[in-house]
Amino acid sequence: VFGALSFSPWFLASGIEGTPVFACGGNLTGDTGFIGSQGYPGIYPSNSKCVWRITVPRGQVVSLSFRVLDLENDSLCRYDYVDVYDGYVNGQRLGRFCGTSRPSALVASGNKMLVVMVSDANTAGSGFLAAYAAVHPHERGERYCGGRLDEPSGTLKTPNWPDRDYPAGVTCSWHIVAPENQIIELKFEKFDVERDNYCRYDHVAVYNGPETIEARRIGRFCGDSTPTSWSFRPSSHSKSQLQLVPKFKLRSHGVIEHLSGRLEITQDIQSTEKKSSCHMCDVLFAY
């Protein structure tokens, strides 16, 4: 909806054209609104940390769409970055962003979202501008990119599948949750991703744990060979739920392949099938 609207955000918010109104953090409520880096559209300040808490009405979930992203670029986003969390306290991080490649809409599992921007001593851009909106939970799987999946079974797919090519430069995060005494099965029904000998560009990576770091990676896939099914069993030290977090990252050059995956949450019955033991598992699809 917002994509069809032409606006000058600092003009709309203040009523005085050219006067930035975005402060460093704050508490935001209501059905819709905008947040921006301190001083946007001017250069954001150095050595700062700004925290925004977004709350929408109960019964709805938060959707956040970046309109502008212009931060210091780094392949690991170690210096200047924006973190987005699902909820306020101990929330799952939906993504960390820097540079100029905008993610697609990020969707929380509930009515709260936390946005944190951190800058180091050297700044390199105008920061960010994002719009938030309250959406109905059932819209997460189709209209929006990402969200929480806690039903006994479900399907995740790349944006626009199967009608159109997916857009470039977006990131999607899905949270798949099952009770401790159940397993999650990840089964790819369609897999056609840009081929590279080292899967450096478009790829699917499976991680054992909530962090997408090399030490936790248990698989990385690309090309057109469908990966084998993955089943995740909670470890003996797990808590009340098992989380699988697929993050879909589209690179700006884009490709026209699609991926569709089905996630079955099944009871943990006796089986001879080999399973990976983990409490929190990440699946990262980058393209």
Coordinates of C-alpha atoms in Angstrom, one line a residue:
V1 CA 0.0 0.0 0.0
F2 CA 2.7 2.4 1.0
G3 CA 4.7 1.6 -2.2
A4 CA 2.2 3.5 -4.3
L5 CA 2.5 6.6 -2.2
S6 CA 4.9 9.5 -3.0
F7 CA 5.9 11.5 0.0
S8 CA 8.5 13.6 1.6
P9 CA 8.6 11.9 5.1
W10 CA 10.3 14.7 7.0
F11 CA 7.9 17.2 5.5
L12 CA 4.8 15.2 6.3
A13 CA 5.9 14.6 9.9
S14 CA 6.9 18.1 10.8
G15 CA 4.9 20.3 8.5
I16 CA 8.1 22.3 7.8
E17 CA 9.8 21.1 4.6
G18 CA 13.5 20.2 5.1
T19 CA 13.3 20.0 8.9
P20 CA 14.3 16.5 10.0
V21 CA 12.1 15.2 12.9
F22 CA 13.4 11.7 13.5
A23 CA 15.0 11.4 16.9
C24 CA 17.2 8.7 18.4
G25 CA 14.8 6.0 19.3
G26 CA 11.4 6.2 20.9
N27 CA 8.1 4.3 21.6
L28 CA 5.8 4.1 18.7
T29 CA 2.1 3.0 18.8
G30 CA -0.8 2.8 16.5
D31 CA -1.8 1.0 13.3
T32 CA 0.8 2.7 11.0
G33 CA 3.8 5.0 11.2
F34 CA 7.3 5.8 10.2
I35 CA 10.7 5.5 11.9
G36 CA 14.0 6.9 10.7
S37 CA 17.6 7.3 11.8
Q38 CA 18.4 10.3 13.8
G39 CA 18.6 13.4 11.6
Y40 CA 17.3 11.6 8.5
P41 CA 17.6 12.5 5.6
G42 CA 20.9 14.1 6.8
I43 CA 24.0 12.1 7.7
Y44 CA 23.4 10.0 10.9
P45 CA 25.6 10.7 13.9
S46 CA 28.6 8.6 14.8
N47 CA 29.0 6.5 18.0
S48 CA 25.3 6.2 18.6
K49 CA 22.8 3.6 19.6
C50 CA 19.1 4.2 19.1
V51 CA 16.3 2.0 20.1
W52 CA 12.7 2.0 18.8
R53 CA 9.9 0.0 20.4
I54 CA 6.9 -0.5 18.1
T55 CA 3.5 -1.6 19.5
V56 CA 0.4 -2.3 17.4
P57 CA -3.1 -3.2 18.7
R58 CA -3.5 -6.7 20.3
G59 CA -4.5 -9.4 17.9
Q60 CA -2.4 -8.0 15.1
V61 CA 1.3 -8.3 14.2
V62 CA 3.9 -5.8 13.2
S63 CA 5.1 -5.5 9.6
L64 CA 8.2 -3.3 9.0
S65 CA 9.1 -2.2 5.5
F66 CA 12.4 -0.3 4.8
R67 CA 11.9 2.6 2.3
V68 CA 15.6 3.7 2.5
L69 CA 18.7 2.0 3.7
D70 CA 22.0 3.9 3.4
L71 CA 24.5 2.8 6.1
E72 CA 28.2 2.0 6.1
N73 CA 28.7 -1.2 4.0
D74 CA 30.4 -4.3 5.4
S75 CA 29.9 -7.9 4.5
L76 CA 29.3 -8.8 8.1
C77 CA 27.6 -5.6 9.2
R78 CA 30.1 -5.1 12.0
Y79 CA 30.2 -1.3 12.1
D80 CA 27.0 0.5 11.3
Y81 CA 23.8 -1.6 11.2
V82 CA 20.1 -1.9 12.0
D83 CA 18.9 -4.9 14.0
V84 CA 15.2 -5.9 14.0
Y85 CA 13.8 -8.1 16.8
D86 CA 10.6 -10.0 17.2
G87 CA 9.3 -8.6 20.5
Y88 CA 11.0 -6.4 23.1
V89 CA 12.7 -8.8 25.6
N90 CA 14.7 -11.8 24.5
G91 CA 13.2 -11.6 21.0
Q92 CA 14.5 -13.5 18.1
R93 CA 16.5 -11.3 15.8
L94 CA 14.7 -11.1 12.4
G95 CA 17.8 -9.6 10.7
R96 CA 20.8 -7.3 10.8
F97 CA 21.1 -4.9 7.9
C98 CA 23.7 -2.4 6.5
G99 CA 24.8 -1.0 3.2
T100 CA 22.1 0.0 0.7
S101 CA 20.3 -3.3 -0.1
R102 CA 16.9 -3.1 1.5
P103 CA 15.2 -6.1 2.9
S104 CA 11.6 -6.9 2.2
A105 CA 8.9 -6.6 4.8
L106 CA 9.8 -8.1 8.2
V107 CA 6.9 -9.5 10.2
A108 CA 6.9 -10.1 13.9
S109 CA 5.0 -13.0 15.5
G110 CA 3.1 -10.7 17.8
N111 CA 2.2 -7.0 18.3
K112 CA 5.6 -5.8 19.4
M113 CA 8.9 -5.2 17.5
L114 CA 12.2 -3.8 18.5
V115 CA 14.5 -1.8 16.1
V116 CA 18.1 -0.9 17.1
M117 CA 20.5 1.2 15.1
V118 CA 24.2 1.2 16.0
S119 CA 26.9 3.4 14.4
D120 CA 30.7 3.5 15.0
A121 CA 33.1 6.4 14.8
N122 CA 32.8 6.6 11.0
T123 CA 29.5 7.3 9.4
A124 CA 28.8 6.8 5.7
G125 CA 25.2 7.6 4.7
S126 CA 21.8 9.1 5.4
G127 CA 20.7 6.1 7.6
F128 CA 17.3 4.5 7.1
L129 CA 13.6 5.2 6.7
A130 CA 11.0 2.5 7.5
A131 CA 7.3 2.2 7.7
Y132 CA 5.5 0.0 10.1
A133 CA 1.9 -1.3 10.0
A134 CA -0.4 -3.5 11.9
V135 CA -1.5 -6.6 9.9
H136 CA -3.6 -9.6 10.6
P137 CA -1.7 -12.7 11.5
H138 CA -3.2 -14.8 8.8
E139 CA -1.8 -12.5 6.2
R140 CA 1.8 -13.3 7.1
G141 CA 2.2 -16.3 4.8
E142 CA 0.9 -14.8 1.6
R143 CA 0.9 -11.0 1.5
Y144 CA 4.0 -10.5 3.5
C145 CA 7.5 -12.0 3.4
G146 CA 8.1 -13.9 6.6
G147 CA 6.4 -14.5 9.9
R148 CA 5.7 -17.2 12.5
L149 CA 4.6 -20.7 11.6
D150 CA 3.3 -22.8 14.5
E151 CA 0.6 -25.0 12.8
P152 CA 1.1 -28.8 12.5
S153 CA 2.2 -28.2 8.9
G154 CA 2.9 -25.3 6.5
T155 CA 4.6 -24.1 3.4
L156 CA 7.2 -21.4 2.9
K157 CA 8.1 -20.0 -0.5
T158 CA 10.0 -17.2 -2.2
P159 CA 8.1 -14.0 -2.8
N160 CA 5.8 -14.0 -5.9
W161 CA 6.1 -17.8 -6.3
P162 CA 4.9 -19.2 -8.7
D163 CA 3.4 -16.3 -10.7
R164 CA 6.3 -13.9 -11.0
D165 CA 10.0 -13.6 -10.5
Y166 CA 10.9 -12.7 -6.9
P167 CA 12.1 -9.1 -6.2
A168 CA 15.7 -8.4 -5.7
G169 CA 17.3 -7.0 -2.5
V170 CA 14.9 -8.3 0.1
T171 CA 15.2 -10.4 3.2
C172 CA 12.5 -12.7 4.7
S173 CA 12.4 -14.5 8.0
W174 CA 10.1 -17.3 9.0
H175 CA 9.9 -18.7 12.6
I176 CA 8.7 -22.3 12.7
V177 CA 7.9 -23.4 16.3
A178 CA 7.2 -26.8 17.7
P179 CA 6.8 -28.2 21.2
E180 CA 9.9 -29.8 22.8
N181 CA 8.6 -33.4 22.3
Q182 CA 8.1 -33.0 18.6
I183 CA 10.3 -32.7 15.6
I184 CA 10.3 -30.4 12.6
E185 CA 10.8 -31.8 9.1
L186 CA 12.0 -29.6 6.3
K187 CA 11.3 -30.9 2.9
F188 CA 12.1 -29.1 -0.4
E189 CA 9.5 -29.7 -3.1
K190 CA 11.1 -27.4 -5.6
F191 CA 14.7 -26.3 -5.6
D192 CA 16.3 -24.3 -8.4
V193 CA 19.0 -21.8 -7.2
E194 CA 21.9 -20.2 -9.0
R195 CA 24.8 -22.7 -9.3
D196 CA 28.2 -22.0 -7.9
N197 CA 30.9 -24.4 -6.9
Y198 CA 31.1 -22.9 -3.4
C199 CA 27.5 -21.7 -3.1
R200 CA 28.8 -18.2 -2.5
Y201 CA 25.8 -16.3 -4.0
D202 CA 22.4 -17.9 -4.0
H203 CA 22.1 -20.7 -1.5
V204 CA 20.3 -22.4 1.3
A205 CA 22.1 -22.9 4.5
V206 CA 20.9 -25.0 7.5
Y207 CA 22.2 -24.0 11.0
N208 CA 22.1 -25.8 14.3
G209 CA 21.1 -23.0 16.6
P210 CA 19.7 -19.5 16.5
E211 CA 22.9 -17.9 15.2
T212 CA 23.8 -18.0 11.5
I213 CA 27.5 -18.4 12.1
E214 CA 29.9 -20.9 10.4
A215 CA 30.4 -22.9 13.6
R216 CA 26.7 -23.8 13.7
R217 CA 26.2 -24.5 10.0
I218 CA 25.4 -28.1 9.1
G219 CA 24.5 -27.7 5.4
R220 CA 24.7 -25.3 2.5
F221 CA 23.0 -25.9 -0.9
C222 CA 22.7 -24.3 -4.3
G223 CA 22.1 -25.4 -7.9
D224 CA 19.1 -27.4 -9.1
S225 CA 19.6 -30.7 -7.1
T226 CA 16.9 -30.9 -4.4
P227 CA 18.5 -31.3 -1.0
T228 CA 17.5 -34.3 1.2
S229 CA 14.8 -33.8 3.8
W230 CA 15.9 -32.4 7.2
S231 CA 14.5 -33.4 10.5
F232 CA 15.3 -31.6 13.7
R233 CA 14.9 -33.1 17.2
P234 CA 15.2 -31.0 20.4
S235 CA 18.3 -31.8 22.4
S236 CA 18.1 -33.0 26.0
H237 CA 18.9 -29.5 27.2
S238 CA 16.2 -27.7 25.2
K239 CA 13.5 -25.5 26.7
S240 CA 9.8 -25.4 26.0
Q241 CA 9.9 -25.0 22.3
L242 CA 12.0 -25.7 19.2
Q243 CA 12.5 -22.9 16.7
L244 CA 13.6 -23.1 13.1
V245 CA 14.3 -19.8 11.6
P246 CA 14.7 -19.6 7.8
K247 CA 16.0 -16.3 6.5
F248 CA 15.6 -15.5 2.8
K249 CA 18.1 -12.9 1.5
L250 CA 17.8 -11.7 -2.1
R251 CA 20.9 -10.2 -3.6
S252 CA 20.5 -7.1 -5.8
H253 CA 21.4 -8.7 -9.1
G254 CA 18.7 -11.2 -8.7
V255 CA 18.0 -14.5 -10.4
I256 CA 14.7 -16.0 -11.7
E257 CA 14.8 -19.3 -9.9
H258 CA 12.4 -20.1 -7.1
L259 CA 12.4 -22.3 -4.0
S260 CA 9.4 -23.9 -2.3
G261 CA 9.8 -25.7 1.0
R262 CA 7.3 -27.6 3.2
L263 CA 7.7 -27.8 6.9
E264 CA 5.9 -30.7 8.6
I265 CA 5.7 -30.6 12.4
T266 CA 5.3 -34.2 13.4
Q267 CA 5.2 -36.1 16.7
D268 CA 8.6 -37.5 17.8
I269 CA 7.9 -41.2 17.3
Q270 CA 10.4 -44.1 17.1
S271 CA 12.2 -44.0 13.8
T272 CA 15.4 -45.3 12.2
E273 CA 15.8 -42.1 10.2
K274 CA 18.9 -40.1 11.0
K275 CA 18.0 -36.8 12.6
S276 CA 20.1 -33.8 13.6
S277 CA 19.8 -32.8 17.3
C278 CA 19.3 -29.2 18.0
H279 CA 17.2 -26.8 20.2
M280 CA 17.1 -23.8 17.8
C281 CA 17.8 -24.3 14.1
D282 CA 18.3 -21.7 11.4
V283 CA 17.8 -22.2 7.7
L284 CA 19.3 -19.4 5.6
F285 CA 18.4 -19.0 2.0
A286 CA 20.4 -16.3 0.3
Y287 CA 19.9 -15.3 -3.4

